[in-house]
Coordinates of C-alpha atoms in Angstrom, one line a residue:
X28 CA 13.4 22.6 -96.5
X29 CA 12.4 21.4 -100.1
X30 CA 9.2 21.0 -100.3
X31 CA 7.2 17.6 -99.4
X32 CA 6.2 16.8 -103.0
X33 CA 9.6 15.9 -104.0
X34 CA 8.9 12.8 -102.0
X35 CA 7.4 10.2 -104.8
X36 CA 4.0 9.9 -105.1
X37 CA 4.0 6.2 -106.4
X38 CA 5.1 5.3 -103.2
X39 CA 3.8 1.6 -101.7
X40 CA 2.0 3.1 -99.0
X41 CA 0.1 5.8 -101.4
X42 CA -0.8 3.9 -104.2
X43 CA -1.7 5.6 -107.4
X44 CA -0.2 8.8 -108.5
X45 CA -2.0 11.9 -106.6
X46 CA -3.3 15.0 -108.6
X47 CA -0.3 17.5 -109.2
X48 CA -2.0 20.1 -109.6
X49 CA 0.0 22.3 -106.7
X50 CA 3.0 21.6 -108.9
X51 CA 3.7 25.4 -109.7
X52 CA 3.2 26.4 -106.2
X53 CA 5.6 23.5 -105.3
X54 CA 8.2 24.7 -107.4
X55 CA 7.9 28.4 -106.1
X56 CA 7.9 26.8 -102.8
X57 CA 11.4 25.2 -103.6
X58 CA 12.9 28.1 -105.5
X59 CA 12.2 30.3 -102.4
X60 CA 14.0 28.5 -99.8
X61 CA 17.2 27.4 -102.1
X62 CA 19.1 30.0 -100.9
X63 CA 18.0 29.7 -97.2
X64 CA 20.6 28.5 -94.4
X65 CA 18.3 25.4 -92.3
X66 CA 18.8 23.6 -89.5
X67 CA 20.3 20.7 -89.7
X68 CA 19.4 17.3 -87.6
X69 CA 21.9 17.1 -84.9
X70 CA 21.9 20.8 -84.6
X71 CA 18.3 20.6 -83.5
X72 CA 19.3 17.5 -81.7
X73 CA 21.4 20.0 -80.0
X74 CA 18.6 22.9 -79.3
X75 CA 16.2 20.5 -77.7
X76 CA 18.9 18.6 -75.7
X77 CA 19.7 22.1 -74.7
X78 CA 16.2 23.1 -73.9
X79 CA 14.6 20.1 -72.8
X80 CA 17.7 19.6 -69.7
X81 CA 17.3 23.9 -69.2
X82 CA 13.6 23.0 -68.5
X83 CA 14.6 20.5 -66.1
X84 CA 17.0 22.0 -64.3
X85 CA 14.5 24.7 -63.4
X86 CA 11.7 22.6 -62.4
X87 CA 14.4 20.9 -60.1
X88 CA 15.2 24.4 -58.9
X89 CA 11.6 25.3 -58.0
X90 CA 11.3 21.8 -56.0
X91 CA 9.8 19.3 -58.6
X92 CA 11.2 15.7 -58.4
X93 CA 9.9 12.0 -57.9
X94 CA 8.2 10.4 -60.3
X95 CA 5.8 12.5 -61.7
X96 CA 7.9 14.9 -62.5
X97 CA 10.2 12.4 -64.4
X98 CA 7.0 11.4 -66.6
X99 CA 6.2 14.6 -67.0
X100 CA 9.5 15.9 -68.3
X101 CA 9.7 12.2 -70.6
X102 CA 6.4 13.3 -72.6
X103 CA 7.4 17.0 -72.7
X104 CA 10.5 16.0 -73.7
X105 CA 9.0 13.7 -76.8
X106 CA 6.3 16.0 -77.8
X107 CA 9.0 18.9 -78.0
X108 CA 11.3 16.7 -79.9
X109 CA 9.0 15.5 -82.6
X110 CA 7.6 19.7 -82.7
X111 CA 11.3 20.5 -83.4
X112 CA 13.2 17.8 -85.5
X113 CA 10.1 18.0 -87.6
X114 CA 11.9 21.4 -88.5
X115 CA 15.1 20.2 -89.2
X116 CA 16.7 20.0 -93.1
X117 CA 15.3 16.6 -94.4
X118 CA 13.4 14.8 -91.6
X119 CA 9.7 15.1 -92.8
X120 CA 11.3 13.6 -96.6
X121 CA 13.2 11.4 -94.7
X122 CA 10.4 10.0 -92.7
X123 CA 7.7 10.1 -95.4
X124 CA 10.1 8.1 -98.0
X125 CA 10.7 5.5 -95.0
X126 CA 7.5 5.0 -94.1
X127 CA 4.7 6.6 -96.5
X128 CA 1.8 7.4 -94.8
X129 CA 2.6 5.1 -92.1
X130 CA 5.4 7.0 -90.6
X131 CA 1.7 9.4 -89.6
X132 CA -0.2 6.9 -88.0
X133 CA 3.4 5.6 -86.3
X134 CA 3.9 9.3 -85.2
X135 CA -0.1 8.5 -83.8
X136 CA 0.6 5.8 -81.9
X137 CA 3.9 7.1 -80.4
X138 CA 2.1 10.5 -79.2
X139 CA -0.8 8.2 -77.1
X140 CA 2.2 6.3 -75.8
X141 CA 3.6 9.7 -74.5
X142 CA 0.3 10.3 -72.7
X143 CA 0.3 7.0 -71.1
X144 CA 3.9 7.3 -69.5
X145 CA 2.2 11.2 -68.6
X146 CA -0.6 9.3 -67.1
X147 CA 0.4 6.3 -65.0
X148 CA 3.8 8.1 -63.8
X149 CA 1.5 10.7 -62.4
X150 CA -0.9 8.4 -60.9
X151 CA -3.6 10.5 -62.7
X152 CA -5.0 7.5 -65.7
X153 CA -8.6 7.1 -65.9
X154 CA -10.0 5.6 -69.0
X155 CA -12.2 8.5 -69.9
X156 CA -9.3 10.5 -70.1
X157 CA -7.4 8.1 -72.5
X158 CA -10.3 7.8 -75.0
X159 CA -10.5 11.5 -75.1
X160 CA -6.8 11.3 -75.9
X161 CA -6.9 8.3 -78.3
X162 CA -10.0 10.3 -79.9
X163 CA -7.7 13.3 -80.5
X164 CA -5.0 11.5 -82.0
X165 CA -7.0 8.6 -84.4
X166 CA -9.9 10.9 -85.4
X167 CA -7.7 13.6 -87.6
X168 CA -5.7 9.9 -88.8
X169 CA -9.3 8.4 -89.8
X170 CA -10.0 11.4 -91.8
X171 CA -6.2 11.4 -93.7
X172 CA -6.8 8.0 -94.8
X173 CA -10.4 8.7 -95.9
X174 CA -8.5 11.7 -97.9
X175 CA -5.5 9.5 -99.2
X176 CA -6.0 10.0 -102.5
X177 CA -7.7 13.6 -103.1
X178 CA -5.1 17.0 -103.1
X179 CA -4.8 19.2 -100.4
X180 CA -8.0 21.1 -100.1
X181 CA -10.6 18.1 -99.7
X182 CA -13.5 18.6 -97.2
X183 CA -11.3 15.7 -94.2
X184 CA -8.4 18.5 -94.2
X185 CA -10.3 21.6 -93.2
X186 CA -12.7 19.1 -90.9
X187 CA -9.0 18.4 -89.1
X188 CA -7.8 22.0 -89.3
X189 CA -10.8 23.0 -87.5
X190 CA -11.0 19.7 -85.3
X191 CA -7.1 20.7 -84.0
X192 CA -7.8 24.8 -83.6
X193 CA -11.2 23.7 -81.2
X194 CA -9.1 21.0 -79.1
X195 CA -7.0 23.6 -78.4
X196 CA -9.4 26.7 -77.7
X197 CA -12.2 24.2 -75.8
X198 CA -10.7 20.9 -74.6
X199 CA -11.1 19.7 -71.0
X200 CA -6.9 20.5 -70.6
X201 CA -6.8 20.9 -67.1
X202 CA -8.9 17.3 -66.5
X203 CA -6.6 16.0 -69.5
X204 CA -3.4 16.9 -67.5
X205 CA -4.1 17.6 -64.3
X206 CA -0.3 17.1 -63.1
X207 CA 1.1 19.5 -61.5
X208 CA -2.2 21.1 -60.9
X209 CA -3.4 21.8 -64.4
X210 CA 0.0 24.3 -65.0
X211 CA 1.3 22.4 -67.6
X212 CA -2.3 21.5 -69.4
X213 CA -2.6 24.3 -72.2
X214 CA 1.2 23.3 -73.0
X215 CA 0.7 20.0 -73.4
X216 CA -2.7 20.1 -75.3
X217 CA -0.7 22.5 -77.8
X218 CA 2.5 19.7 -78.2
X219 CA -0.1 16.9 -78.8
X220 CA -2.1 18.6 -81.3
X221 CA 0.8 19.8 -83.3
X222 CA 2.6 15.8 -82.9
X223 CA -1.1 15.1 -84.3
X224 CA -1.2 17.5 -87.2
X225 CA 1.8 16.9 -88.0
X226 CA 1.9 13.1 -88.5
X227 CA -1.4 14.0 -90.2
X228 CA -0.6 16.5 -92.6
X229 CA 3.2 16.1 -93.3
X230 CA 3.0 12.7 -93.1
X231 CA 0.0 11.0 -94.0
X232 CA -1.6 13.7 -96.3
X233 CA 2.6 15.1 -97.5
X234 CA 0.8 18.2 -97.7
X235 CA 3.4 20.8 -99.9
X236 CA 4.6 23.8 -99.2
X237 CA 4.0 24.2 -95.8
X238 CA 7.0 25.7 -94.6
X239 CA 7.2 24.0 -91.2
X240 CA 11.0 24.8 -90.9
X241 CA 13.8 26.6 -89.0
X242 CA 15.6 28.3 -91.7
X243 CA 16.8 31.9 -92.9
X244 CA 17.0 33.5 -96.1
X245 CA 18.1 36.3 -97.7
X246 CA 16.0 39.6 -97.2
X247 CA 13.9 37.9 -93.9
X248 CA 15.1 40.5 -91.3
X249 CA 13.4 43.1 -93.8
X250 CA 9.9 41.3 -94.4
X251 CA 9.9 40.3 -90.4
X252 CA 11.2 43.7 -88.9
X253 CA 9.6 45.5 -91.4
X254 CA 6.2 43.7 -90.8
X255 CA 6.4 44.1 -87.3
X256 CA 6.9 47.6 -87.4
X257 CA 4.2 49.0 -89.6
X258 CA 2.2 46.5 -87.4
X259 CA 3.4 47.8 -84.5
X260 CA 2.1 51.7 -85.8
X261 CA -1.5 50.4 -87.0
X262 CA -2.0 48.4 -84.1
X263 CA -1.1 50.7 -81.3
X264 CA -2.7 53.4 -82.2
X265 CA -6.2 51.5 -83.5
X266 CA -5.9 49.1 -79.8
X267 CA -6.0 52.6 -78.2
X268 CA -8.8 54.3 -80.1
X269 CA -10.7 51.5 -79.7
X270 CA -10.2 51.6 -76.0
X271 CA -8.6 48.0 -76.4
X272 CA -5.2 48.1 -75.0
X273 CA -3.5 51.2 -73.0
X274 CA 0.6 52.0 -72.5
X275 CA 1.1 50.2 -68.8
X276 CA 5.2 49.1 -69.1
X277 CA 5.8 46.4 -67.2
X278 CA 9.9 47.6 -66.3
X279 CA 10.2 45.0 -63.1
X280 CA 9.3 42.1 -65.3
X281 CA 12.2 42.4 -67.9
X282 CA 14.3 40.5 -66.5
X283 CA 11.8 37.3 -67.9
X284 CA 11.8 38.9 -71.3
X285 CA 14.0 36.1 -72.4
X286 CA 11.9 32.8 -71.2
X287 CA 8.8 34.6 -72.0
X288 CA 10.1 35.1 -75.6
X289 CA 10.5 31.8 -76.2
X290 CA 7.5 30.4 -74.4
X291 CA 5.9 32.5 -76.4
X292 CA 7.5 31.3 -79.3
X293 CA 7.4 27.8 -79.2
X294 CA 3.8 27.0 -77.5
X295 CA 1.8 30.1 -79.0
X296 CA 3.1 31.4 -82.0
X297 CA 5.0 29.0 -83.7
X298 CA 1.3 26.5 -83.3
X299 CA -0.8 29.2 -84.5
X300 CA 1.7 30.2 -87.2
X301 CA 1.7 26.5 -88.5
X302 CA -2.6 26.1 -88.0
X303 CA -3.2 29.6 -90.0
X304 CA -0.5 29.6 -92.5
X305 CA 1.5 26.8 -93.4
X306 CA -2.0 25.1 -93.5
X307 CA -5.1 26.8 -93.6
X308 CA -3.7 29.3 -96.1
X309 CA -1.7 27.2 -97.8
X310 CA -4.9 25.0 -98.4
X311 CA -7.3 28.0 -98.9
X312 CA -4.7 29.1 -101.7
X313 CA -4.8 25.6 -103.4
X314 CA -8.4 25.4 -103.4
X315 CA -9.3 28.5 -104.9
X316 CA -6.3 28.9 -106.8
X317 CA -5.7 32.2 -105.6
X318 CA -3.3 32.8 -103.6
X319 CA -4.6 36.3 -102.1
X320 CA -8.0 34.6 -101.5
X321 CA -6.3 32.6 -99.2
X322 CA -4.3 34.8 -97.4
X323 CA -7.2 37.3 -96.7
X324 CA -9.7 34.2 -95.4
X325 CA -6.8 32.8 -93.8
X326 CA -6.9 36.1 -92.0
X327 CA -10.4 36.7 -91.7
X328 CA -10.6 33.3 -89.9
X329 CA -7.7 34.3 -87.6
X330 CA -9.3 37.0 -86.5
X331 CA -12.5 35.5 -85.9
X332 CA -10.9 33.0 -83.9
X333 CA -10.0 35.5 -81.1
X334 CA -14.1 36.3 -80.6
X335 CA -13.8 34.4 -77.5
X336 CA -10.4 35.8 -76.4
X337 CA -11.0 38.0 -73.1
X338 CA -15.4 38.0 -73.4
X339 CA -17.5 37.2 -76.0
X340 CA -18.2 38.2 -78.5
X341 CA -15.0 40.7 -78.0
X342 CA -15.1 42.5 -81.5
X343 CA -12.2 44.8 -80.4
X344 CA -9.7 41.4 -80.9
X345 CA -11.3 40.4 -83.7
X346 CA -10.3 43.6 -85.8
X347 CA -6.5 43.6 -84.1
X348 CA -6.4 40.0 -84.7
X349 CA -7.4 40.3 -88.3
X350 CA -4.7 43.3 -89.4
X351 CA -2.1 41.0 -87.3
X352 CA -3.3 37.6 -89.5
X353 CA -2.3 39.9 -92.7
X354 CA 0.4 41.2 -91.8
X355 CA 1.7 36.8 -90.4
X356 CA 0.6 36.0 -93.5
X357 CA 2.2 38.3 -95.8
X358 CA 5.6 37.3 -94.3
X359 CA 4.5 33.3 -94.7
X360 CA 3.8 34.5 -98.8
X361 CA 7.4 36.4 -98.3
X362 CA 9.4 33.5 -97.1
X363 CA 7.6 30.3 -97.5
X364 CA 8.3 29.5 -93.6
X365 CA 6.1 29.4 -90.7
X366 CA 9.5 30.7 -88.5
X367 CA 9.7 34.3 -90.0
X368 CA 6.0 34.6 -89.3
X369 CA 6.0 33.1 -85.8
X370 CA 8.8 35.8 -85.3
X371 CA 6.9 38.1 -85.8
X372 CA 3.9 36.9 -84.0
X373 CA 5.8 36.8 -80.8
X374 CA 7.4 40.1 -80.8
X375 CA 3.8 41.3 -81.2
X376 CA 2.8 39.3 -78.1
X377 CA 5.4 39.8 -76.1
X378 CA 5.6 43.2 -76.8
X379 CA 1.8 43.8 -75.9
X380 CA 2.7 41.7 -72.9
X381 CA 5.2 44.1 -71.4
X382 CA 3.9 47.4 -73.0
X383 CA 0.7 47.4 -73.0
X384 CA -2.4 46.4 -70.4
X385 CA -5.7 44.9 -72.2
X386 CA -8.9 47.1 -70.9

């Protein structure tokens, strides 16, 4: 995906000419994935239709139908589609050239329309839950416009970084979407907040060199198995020293390996990857100029984030967490896409998942 400053910066919506100061960074970016195979539009197109009717062919299996469950499966179905196409070859360029920093605040307004069609074909709309909602999506907006003119790195981006990371980790979810009985609530708070960071940060800010794309270049299977590997032999051997994890295979459940994969992929690792590394670190690096500063806070910050993860303060996931941020965020430096370190990411998970039992 070529990086988002080749989209003009004279543009109606923007105004002035922004710093370019990120301009060598933004070249590397777009040297790095020239010889990548992405994506395309109507293959995505493809993968959700895929996914999305999969979904609902399962939920019909299980015994969901009526109305709810058709509003349910429209939102999903919109807040997966915007998390994928967003990934496709040329759609962020597309959209910022179309509609500036508009096409974020569009993206806004479309994401609190999917809650409503959530909320009154569920029968569960109460006004305090739609503020909370409209709060959510127009408070990271507020804060791109107030940054319009200032490079990645200003004070309104990690505000919103952090704002997104705590809506996820601490929101209400279960009151937010309480249909069907709260099972559905972390997944949906994760697809709102990355539609919202996403219209915020690719859109409105055109934040470069992200790397929120579905690609593959030359030499990834070595940084993302090899990564995962010397992971994999730190890891396991520290989580049992430190009493953290112990070898309890889970051999009945592998026949979910598959949908547990990619669960795992698309609603936990592939969010985190995008939060940590294709903007956190990528901002952390363009602020200090450095861009090993920003990989090790990056990673500090990721590991610090899992304090509350299974008791607090739980130290033990902290340090695991921390080695596992370096190791994400090497492959992020490697490739210059969140997808080779969200691989990763999930085979750790997932592997831990069916491998391993936490103490």
């Amino acid at each position: 995906m070529p990086p988002l400053s080749t989209v003009a910066p004279t543009s109606p919506f923007f105004g002035a000419p922004r710093s370019t100061s990120w301009l060598p960074l933004a070249v590397r970016y777009n040297s790095a994935l020239a010889a990548t195979r992405h994506v395309g539009p109507l293959a995505m197109l493809g993968i959700w239709a895929t996914l999305c009717f999969g979904g609902g062919l399962y939920a019909s299996w299980l015994g969901y139908g009526g109305r709810g469950f058709a509003a349910t499966l429209t939102t999903f179905a919109f807040y997966f589609g915007v998390l994928l196409l967003f990934a496709a070859r040329g759609v962020p360029e597309f959209l910022s050239t179309r509609f500036g920093a508009g096409g974020g605040y569009l993206l806004g307004m479309a994401a609190t329309l999917g809650y409503l069609i959530y909320a009154f074909g569920t029968n569960t709309f109460a006004f305090s839950r739609a503020a909370a909602i409209t709060a959510l999506v127009c408070f990271p907006l507020a804060l791109a416009a107030s940054a319009q003119r200032q490079p990645p790195g200003a004070w309104q981006d990690y505000v919103t970084i952090a704002g997104v990371w705590a809506a996820v980790k601490f929101s209400p979810s279960h009151w937010i979407w309480p249909f069907p009985g709260g099972r559905l609530a972390y997944v949906f708070t994760v697809l709102l907040c990355v539609n919202v960071a996403l219209g915020t940060f690719l859109l409105a800010r055109r934040f470069p060199g992200a790397g929120y794309s579905i690609a593959w270049g030359r030499r990834w299977g070595l940084y993302v198995g090899g990564s995962f590997v010397l992971f994999a032999s730190i890891a396991i051997p520290l989580g049992t020293i430190l009493h953290f994890v112990q070898f309890a295979p889970r051999w009945a459940q592998w026949k979910t390996l598959p949908f547990l994969t990619l669960a795992v992929l698309c609603f936990t690792a592939w969010p985190e990857e995008f939060l940590f590394r294709g903007l956190l670190q990528n901002v952390l690096a363009r602020s200090t100029k450095s861009e090993l500063a920003g990989w090790w806070t990056a990673s500090v910050l990721f590991g610090f984030s899992h304090i509350t993860n299974l008791g607090f303060p739980n130290w033990r996931y902290v340090i695991l967490a921390l080695i596992a941020g370096l190791f994400y965020g090497w492959v992020w430096r490697k490739t210059e896409s969140i997808f080779a370190s969200a691989i990763v990411h999930a085979l750790v998970d997932v592997l831990w998942h069916f491998l391993f039992r936490t103490l």
